[in-house]
mmCIF file of C-alpha atoms in Angstrom:
data_model
loop_
_atom_site.group_PDB
_atom_site.id
_atom_site.type_symbol
_atom_site.label_atom_id
_atom_site.label_comp_id
_atom_site.label_asym_id
_atom_site.label_seq_id
_atom_site.Cartn_x
_atom_site.Cartn_y
_atom_site.Cartn_z
ATOM 1 C CA MET A 1284 60.840 -28.896 -73.501
ATOM 2 C CA GLN A 1285 63.819 -26.777 -74.322
ATOM 3 C CA ASP A 1286 60.995 -23.562 -74.101
ATOM 4 C CA SER A 1287 61.203 -20.476 -70.943
ATOM 5 C CA PRO A 1288 58.871 -18.775 -69.733
ATOM 6 C CA GLU A 1289 60.616 -15.477 -71.429
ATOM 7 C CA THR A 1290 59.312 -17.669 -74.996
ATOM 8 C CA LEU A 1291 56.082 -19.027 -74.127
ATOM 9 C CA GLY A 1292 54.346 -16.142 -74.804
ATOM 10 C CA LEU A 1293 52.344 -15.948 -71.993
ATOM 11 C CA ARG A 1294 50.540 -12.671 -70.894
ATOM 12 C CA PRO A 1295 51.936 -10.718 -67.743
ATOM 13 C CA LEU A 1296 51.415 -10.588 -64.539
ATOM 14 C CA ARG A 1297 49.850 -8.128 -62.965
ATOM 15 C CA PRO A 1298 51.577 -6.233 -60.225
ATOM 16 C CA VAL A 1299 51.019 -7.262 -56.602
ATOM 17 C CA SER A 1300 50.160 -4.916 -53.737
ATOM 18 C CA ARG A 1301 51.520 -4.491 -50.578
ATOM 19 C CA ARG A 1302 47.776 -6.370 -48.850
ATOM 20 C CA ASP A 1303 48.694 -9.260 -51.624
ATOM 21 C CA ALA A 1304 52.590 -8.965 -51.063
ATOM 22 C CA LEU A 1305 52.078 -9.356 -46.950
ATOM 23 C CA ARG A 1306 49.178 -12.455 -47.698
ATOM 24 C CA TYR A 1307 50.923 -14.377 -50.438
ATOM 25 C CA ALA A 1308 54.132 -14.027 -47.439
ATOM 26 C CA ALA A 1309 51.808 -15.618 -44.501
ATOM 27 C CA ALA A 1310 50.865 -18.319 -47.058
ATOM 28 C CA ALA A 1311 53.836 -19.382 -49.354
ATOM 29 C CA SER A 1312 56.314 -19.422 -45.242
ATOM 30 C CA ALA A 1313 52.955 -21.815 -43.603
ATOM 31 C CA ALA A 1314 53.262 -23.946 -47.027
ATOM 32 C CA ALA A 1315 56.972 -23.833 -46.052
ATOM 33 C CA GLY A 1316 56.827 -25.570 -43.070
ATOM 34 C CA LEU A 1317 55.237 -27.741 -43.768
ATOM 35 C CA GLY A 1318 56.763 -29.088 -46.724
ATOM 36 C CA ALA A 1319 59.044 -29.794 -44.330
ATOM 37 C CA ALA A 1320 58.666 -32.899 -44.058
ATOM 38 C CA SER A 1321 57.305 -33.818 -47.575
ATOM 39 C CA THR A 1322 60.433 -36.818 -47.490
ATOM 40 C CA ALA A 1323 58.214 -39.113 -45.077
ATOM 41 C CA VAL A 1324 56.056 -40.180 -48.089
ATOM 42 C CA GLY A 1325 58.921 -43.743 -49.413
ATOM 43 C CA GLY A 1326 62.116 -44.103 -50.491
ATOM 44 C CA ALA A 1327 61.629 -42.774 -53.909
ATOM 45 C CA THR A 1328 60.721 -39.229 -52.935
ATOM 46 C CA ALA A 1329 63.612 -39.154 -50.326
ATOM 47 C CA ALA A 1330 65.298 -36.551 -52.898
ATOM 48 C CA ALA A 1331 62.352 -33.923 -52.995
ATOM 49 C CA ALA A 1332 62.756 -30.732 -51.141
ATOM 50 C CA ALA A 1333 59.696 -29.052 -52.052
ATOM 51 C CA PRO A 1334 55.940 -29.590 -50.376
ATOM 52 C CA LEU A 1335 54.632 -32.480 -51.652
ATOM 53 C CA LEU A 1336 50.421 -32.171 -51.934
ATOM 54 C CA ILE A 1337 47.968 -35.561 -52.179
ATOM 55 C CA ASP A 1338 45.295 -36.136 -54.071
ATOM 56 C CA TYR A 1339 42.766 -38.570 -54.109
ATOM 57 C CA ALA A 1340 39.094 -39.053 -54.979
ATOM 58 C CA ALA A 1341 38.003 -42.624 -53.500
ATOM 59 C CA HIS A 1342 37.280 -40.823 -49.867
ATOM 60 C CA GLN A 1343 37.590 -38.386 -47.873
ATOM 61 C CA ILE A 1344 41.210 -39.064 -45.821
ATOM 62 C CA PRO A 1345 41.192 -37.242 -42.333
ATOM 63 C CA ALA A 1346 43.408 -34.174 -42.481
ATOM 64 C CA GLU A 1347 45.294 -35.448 -39.307
ATOM 65 C CA HIS A 1348 46.562 -38.784 -41.287
ATOM 66 C CA ILE A 1349 47.555 -36.507 -43.906
ATOM 67 C CA ARG A 1350 48.733 -34.315 -41.335
ATOM 68 C CA ALA A 1351 51.071 -36.929 -39.741
ATOM 69 C CA ALA A 1352 52.353 -38.775 -43.154
ATOM 70 C CA GLY A 1353 54.056 -34.852 -43.779
ATOM 71 C CA TYR A 1354 52.474 -33.429 -46.575
ATOM 72 C CA ALA A 1355 51.048 -30.126 -46.871
ATOM 73 C CA GLY A 1356 47.558 -30.229 -48.393
ATOM 74 C CA VAL A 1357 45.454 -31.757 -51.187
ATOM 75 C CA VAL A 1358 44.687 -31.060 -54.852
ATOM 76 C CA ASN A 1359 40.795 -31.661 -54.574
ATOM 77 C CA TYR A 1360 37.592 -32.338 -56.531
ATOM 78 C CA VAL A 1361 34.958 -29.828 -57.168
ATOM 79 C CA SER A 1362 33.097 -32.205 -59.411
ATOM 80 C CA LEU A 1363 30.544 -34.601 -58.865
ATOM 81 C CA SER A 1364 30.893 -38.396 -59.354
ATOM 82 C CA ARG A 1365 29.979 -39.603 -62.480
ATOM 83 C CA PRO A 1366 26.787 -42.190 -63.049
ATOM 84 C CA GLY A 1367 27.538 -45.314 -61.276
ATOM 85 C CA THR A 1368 30.081 -44.309 -58.772
ATOM 86 C CA ASN A 1369 30.466 -42.863 -55.370
ATOM 87 C CA PHE A 1370 33.433 -41.312 -54.601
ATOM 88 C CA GLY A 1371 34.179 -40.393 -50.658
ATOM 89 C CA ALA A 1372 36.189 -36.957 -51.951
ATOM 90 C CA LYS A 1373 33.819 -35.743 -54.904
ATOM 91 C CA PRO A 1374 33.455 -32.917 -54.556
ATOM 92 C CA ILE A 1375 34.829 -31.463 -51.749
ATOM 93 C CA THR A 1376 32.365 -30.755 -49.012
ATOM 94 C CA ARG A 1377 32.859 -27.241 -46.590
ATOM 95 C CA PRO A 1378 32.779 -28.481 -43.490
ATOM 96 C CA TYR A 1379 35.947 -31.409 -44.693
ATOM 97 C CA ALA A 1380 37.775 -27.951 -45.982
ATOM 98 C CA GLU A 1381 37.026 -26.416 -42.835
ATOM 99 C CA SER A 1382 39.145 -29.761 -40.610
ATOM 100 C CA LEU A 1383 41.471 -29.171 -43.399
ATOM 101 C CA THR A 1384 41.922 -25.693 -42.786
ATOM 102 C CA ARG A 1385 42.340 -26.779 -39.178
ATOM 103 C CA ALA A 1386 45.014 -27.953 -39.601
ATOM 104 C CA GLY A 1387 47.176 -26.031 -41.791
ATOM 105 C CA LEU A 1388 46.751 -28.050 -44.869
ATOM 106 C CA ALA A 1389 46.759 -26.013 -48.336
ATOM 107 C CA ILE A 1390 43.618 -27.066 -50.516
ATOM 108 C CA ILE A 1391 43.535 -26.367 -54.251
ATOM 109 C CA SER A 1392 40.486 -26.884 -56.034
ATOM 110 C CA ASN A 1393 40.439 -30.024 -59.404
ATOM 111 C CA TYR A 1394 37.950 -30.510 -61.874
ATOM 112 C CA GLN A 1395 37.142 -33.998 -63.044
ATOM 113 C CA TYR A 1396 33.901 -35.001 -63.959
ATOM 114 C CA GLY A 1397 34.430 -37.864 -67.205
ATOM 115 C CA LYS A 1398 37.061 -39.822 -68.069
ATOM 116 C CA PRO A 1399 38.399 -42.112 -71.044
ATOM 117 C CA GLY A 1400 36.201 -45.462 -70.838
ATOM 118 C CA GLY A 1401 33.950 -44.356 -68.168
ATOM 119 C CA SER A 1402 30.252 -43.966 -67.806
ATOM 120 C CA ALA A 1403 30.794 -40.282 -68.568
ATOM 121 C CA PRO A 1404 32.776 -38.771 -71.288
ATOM 122 C CA SER A 1405 36.424 -36.709 -71.012
ATOM 123 C CA ASP A 1406 34.930 -33.313 -70.128
ATOM 124 C CA PHE A 1407 36.731 -31.634 -72.698
ATOM 125 C CA THR A 1408 34.903 -33.708 -76.305
ATOM 126 C CA ARG A 1409 32.389 -31.236 -75.127
ATOM 127 C CA GLY A 1410 33.371 -28.425 -76.814
ATOM 128 C CA PHE A 1411 32.120 -24.967 -75.626
ATOM 129 C CA ALA A 1412 28.906 -25.233 -74.543
ATOM 130 C CA GLY A 1413 30.226 -28.287 -72.612
ATOM 131 C CA GLY A 1414 33.583 -25.477 -70.767
ATOM 132 C CA VAL A 1415 30.850 -22.995 -70.078
ATOM 133 C CA ALA A 1416 28.835 -25.530 -68.336
ATOM 134 C CA ASP A 1417 31.641 -27.571 -66.713
ATOM 135 C CA ALA A 1418 32.766 -24.002 -65.676
ATOM 136 C CA ARG A 1419 29.990 -22.863 -63.942
ATOM 137 C CA ALA A 1420 29.317 -26.613 -61.862
ATOM 138 C CA ALA A 1421 32.735 -26.267 -60.511
ATOM 139 C CA TRP A 1422 32.152 -22.844 -59.666
ATOM 140 C CA GLN A 1423 29.634 -23.522 -57.657
ATOM 141 C CA LEU A 1424 31.303 -26.582 -55.571
ATOM 142 C CA HIS A 1425 34.323 -24.817 -55.220
ATOM 143 C CA THR A 1426 32.594 -21.378 -53.890
ATOM 144 C CA ALA A 1427 29.934 -24.232 -51.696
ATOM 145 C CA ALA A 1428 32.995 -25.176 -49.881
ATOM 146 C CA GLY A 1429 34.534 -22.283 -48.859
ATOM 147 C CA GLY A 1430 37.479 -22.014 -52.194
ATOM 148 C CA GLY A 1431 38.664 -19.032 -53.096
ATOM 149 C CA ARG A 1432 36.941 -16.088 -54.774
ATOM 150 C CA SER A 1433 39.955 -15.525 -56.202
ATOM 151 C CA ALA A 1434 41.162 -19.019 -56.379
ATOM 152 C CA PRO A 1435 42.279 -20.925 -60.159
ATOM 153 C CA ILE A 1436 40.366 -24.048 -60.718
ATOM 154 C CA PHE A 1437 42.423 -26.953 -62.492
ATOM 155 C CA PHE A 1438 40.234 -28.188 -65.393
ATOM 156 C CA SER A 1439 41.383 -32.072 -66.440
ATOM 157 C CA ILE A 1440 42.446 -33.137 -69.819
ATOM 158 C CA ASP A 1441 43.046 -36.799 -68.089
ATOM 159 C CA GLU A 1442 44.529 -38.780 -71.439
ATOM 160 C CA ASP A 1443 46.513 -38.040 -74.201
ATOM 161 C CA ILE A 1444 45.509 -35.507 -76.665
ATOM 162 C CA SER A 1445 46.935 -34.860 -80.350
ATOM 163 C CA ARG A 1446 47.506 -31.087 -80.901
ATOM 164 C CA GLU A 1447 45.531 -31.517 -83.912
ATOM 165 C CA THR A 1448 42.728 -32.726 -81.071
ATOM 166 C CA TRP A 1449 43.731 -30.545 -78.703
ATOM 167 C CA GLN A 1450 43.610 -27.328 -81.115
ATOM 168 C CA THR A 1451 39.482 -28.609 -82.538
ATOM 169 C CA VAL A 1452 38.024 -29.533 -79.384
ATOM 170 C CA ALA A 1453 39.838 -28.980 -76.475
ATOM 171 C CA LEU A 1454 40.983 -25.424 -77.291
ATOM 172 C CA GLN A 1455 36.787 -24.646 -77.291
ATOM 173 C CA TRP A 1456 36.311 -26.351 -74.435
ATOM 174 C CA PHE A 1457 39.021 -23.544 -72.094
ATOM 175 C CA LEU A 1458 37.771 -20.870 -74.007
ATOM 176 C CA GLY A 1459 34.420 -21.864 -72.929
ATOM 177 C CA ILE A 1460 35.909 -22.260 -69.927
ATOM 178 C CA ASN A 1461 36.914 -19.037 -69.627
ATOM 179 C CA SER A 1462 33.945 -17.010 -70.693
ATOM 180 C CA VAL A 1463 32.647 -18.440 -67.371
ATOM 181 C CA LEU A 1464 35.581 -17.674 -64.729
ATOM 182 C CA GLY A 1465 37.881 -15.463 -66.697
ATOM 183 C CA VAL A 1466 40.918 -16.418 -68.186
ATOM 184 C CA GLN A 1467 43.075 -16.252 -64.529
ATOM 185 C CA ARG A 1468 40.728 -18.795 -62.361
ATOM 186 C CA THR A 1469 41.180 -21.233 -64.633
ATOM 187 C CA GLY A 1470 44.245 -23.825 -64.629
ATOM 188 C CA VAL A 1471 45.155 -26.580 -66.020
ATOM 189 C CA TYR A 1472 45.987 -30.835 -65.658
ATOM 190 C CA GLY A 1473 47.072 -32.425 -68.503
ATOM 191 C CA GLY A 1474 50.521 -33.893 -69.189
ATOM 192 C CA ILE A 1475 53.212 -31.349 -70.394
ATOM 193 C CA ASP A 1476 52.303 -30.880 -73.686
ATOM 194 C CA VAL A 1477 49.168 -30.194 -72.806
ATOM 195 C CA CYS A 1478 50.210 -28.304 -70.192
ATOM 196 C CA HIS A 1479 52.435 -25.841 -72.713
ATOM 197 C CA TRP A 1480 49.791 -25.333 -75.740
ATOM 198 C CA ALA A 1481 47.333 -24.556 -72.545
ATOM 199 C CA ALA A 1482 50.203 -21.372 -71.351
ATOM 200 C CA VAL A 1483 51.321 -20.632 -75.395
ATOM 201 C CA ASP A 1484 46.965 -20.024 -76.633
ATOM 202 C CA GLY A 1485 47.270 -18.193 -73.273
ATOM 203 C CA VAL A 1486 43.515 -19.800 -71.638
ATOM 204 C CA ILE A 1487 45.238 -20.054 -68.395
ATOM 205 C CA GLY A 1488 45.805 -18.125 -65.763
ATOM 206 C CA ASN A 1489 49.607 -17.002 -64.166
ATOM 207 C CA SER A 1490 51.007 -17.408 -60.381
ATOM 208 C CA ARG A 1491 51.851 -14.792 -58.560
ATOM 209 C CA THR A 1492 55.354 -17.011 -58.492
ATOM 210 C CA PRO A 1493 56.723 -14.738 -61.356
ATOM 211 C CA GLY A 1494 57.027 -17.303 -64.573
ATOM 212 C CA ARG A 1495 54.757 -20.253 -63.187
ATOM 213 C CA VAL A 1496 50.171 -20.352 -64.908
ATOM 214 C CA TRP A 1497 48.021 -22.785 -63.706
ATOM 215 C CA ALA A 1498 49.540 -25.842 -64.931
ATOM 216 C CA TRP A 1499 49.496 -28.902 -62.757
ATOM 217 C CA GLN A 1500 51.096 -31.367 -65.050
ATOM 218 C CA THR A 1501 51.150 -35.301 -64.552
ATOM 219 C CA ARG A 1502 54.325 -37.798 -65.159
ATOM 220 C CA ALA A 1503 52.836 -39.566 -67.235
ATOM 221 C CA TRP A 1504 52.572 -38.771 -71.492
ATOM 222 C CA SER A 1505 55.387 -36.219 -70.771
ATOM 223 C CA GLY A 1506 58.396 -38.800 -70.933
ATOM 224 C CA ASN A 1507 60.525 -37.276 -67.781
ATOM 225 C CA ARG A 1508 60.544 -34.111 -68.318
ATOM 226 C CA VAL A 1509 58.898 -31.305 -66.482
ATOM 227 C CA HIS A 1510 57.220 -28.155 -67.704
ATOM 228 C CA PRO A 1511 59.240 -24.734 -67.105
ATOM 229 C CA ASN A 1512 56.586 -22.971 -65.785
ATOM 230 C CA ALA A 1513 54.256 -25.503 -64.176
ATOM 231 C CA VAL A 1514 53.118 -24.898 -60.447
ATOM 232 C CA LEU A 1515 52.393 -28.582 -59.950
ATOM 233 C CA TYR A 1516 53.462 -32.201 -61.029
ATOM 234 C CA GLN A 1517 51.977 -35.304 -60.552
ATOM 235 C CA ARG A 1518 55.299 -37.746 -59.527
ATOM 236 C CA ILE A 1519 53.340 -40.722 -58.467
ATOM 237 C CA VAL A 1520 50.897 -41.636 -60.130
ATOM 238 C CA ALA A 1521 48.526 -44.835 -58.471
ATOM 239 C CA THR A 1522 47.404 -47.270 -60.592
ATOM 240 C CA LYS A 1523 47.132 -51.253 -59.754
ATOM 241 C CA SER A 1524 50.401 -52.282 -61.655
ATOM 242 C CA ASN A 1525 52.525 -49.201 -59.956
ATOM 243 C CA PRO A 1526 50.249 -48.278 -56.604
ATOM 244 C CA GLY A 1527 50.582 -45.122 -54.829
ATOM 245 C CA PRO A 1528 51.170 -44.663 -50.849
ATOM 246 C CA LEU A 1529 49.278 -45.152 -48.336
ATOM 247 C CA VAL A 1530 47.605 -42.276 -46.390
ATOM 248 C CA GLY A 1531 44.997 -43.430 -43.826
ATOM 249 C CA GLY A 1532 45.358 -46.559 -44.764
ATOM 250 C CA PHE A 1533 44.492 -44.614 -48.383
ATOM 251 C CA GLU A 1534 45.588 -44.605 -51.777
ATOM 252 C CA VAL A 1535 46.498 -41.631 -53.069
ATOM 253 C CA ASP A 1536 49.074 -39.788 -55.646
ATOM 254 C CA VAL A 1537 51.860 -37.138 -54.839
ATOM 255 C CA ASN A 1538 52.643 -33.824 -56.379
ATOM 256 C CA ASP A 1539 55.652 -31.865 -56.305
ATOM 257 C CA VAL A 1540 54.752 -28.385 -55.083
ATOM 258 C CA LEU A 1541 56.974 -25.959 -57.580
ATOM 259 C CA ALA A 1542 55.617 -22.337 -56.548
ATOM 260 C CA GLN A 1543 55.543 -20.958 -53.760
ATOM 261 C CA ASP A 1544 51.599 -19.452 -55.648
ATOM 262 C CA CYS A 1545 50.781 -22.468 -56.395
ATOM 263 C CA GLY A 1546 46.874 -21.797 -56.195
ATOM 264 C CA GLN A 1547 45.806 -22.670 -52.820
ATOM 265 C CA TRP A 1548 42.770 -21.299 -51.326
ATOM 266 C CA ASN A 1549 44.091 -19.365 -48.574
ATOM 267 C CA LEU A 1550 46.240 -17.223 -50.752
ATOM 268 C CA HIS A 1551 43.091 -16.400 -53.000
ATOM 269 C CA PRO A 1552 40.426 -14.854 -50.508
#
């Protein structure tokens, strides 16, 4: 990926008010302070200088365990469990969110209901109408848990797709999401190409960190490349063959924070 922020065709960032600037500085300072212990997550992360976030679905991991392990916060689901499953962390609840906040942990919202080969199809395959329905469901769960009214929600494309599939199927899904939430509150999770296409096609919003957009990139399908405009990078993806670290006895994925404003609730009330 050779594209710079200037060549991606992104919308200009809106001016930041003095009030927003003060709120941003306070939230960013808190996140930076928590990041000091980020190297506690196994040898593979020892070189990481930025704060680290975790994501997980199976259980609500107690805030004190997350904090003790040195993480700055979580990406948590604002979606229900698929039929036949019962993920303890889906969706995030208000009491759990409040426990994370009391511990000084950042929270970011992600929506994923379906999955390739799962009991419900991948969300993006449902087109514009599916995007409308998913955005409404995500927003209801996000706000019920206390999520920020201006915070983005990251919507997942959890598989490798072609440019044609993006243009003919996934893009329509995102346009449906945009019709409910607006572009500025829409983010994407996916490989580097998906993040790039979403940015170029203008269906995800801008971070307040200059040059960054609401792109949460996974290492999968990215060829060890990191998008220059992403706000999060999922560096450790837990699988059976490559287990993730344990936090409070539960396996997690680990994400590098690439921007001070990565969509955390406390920065977007």
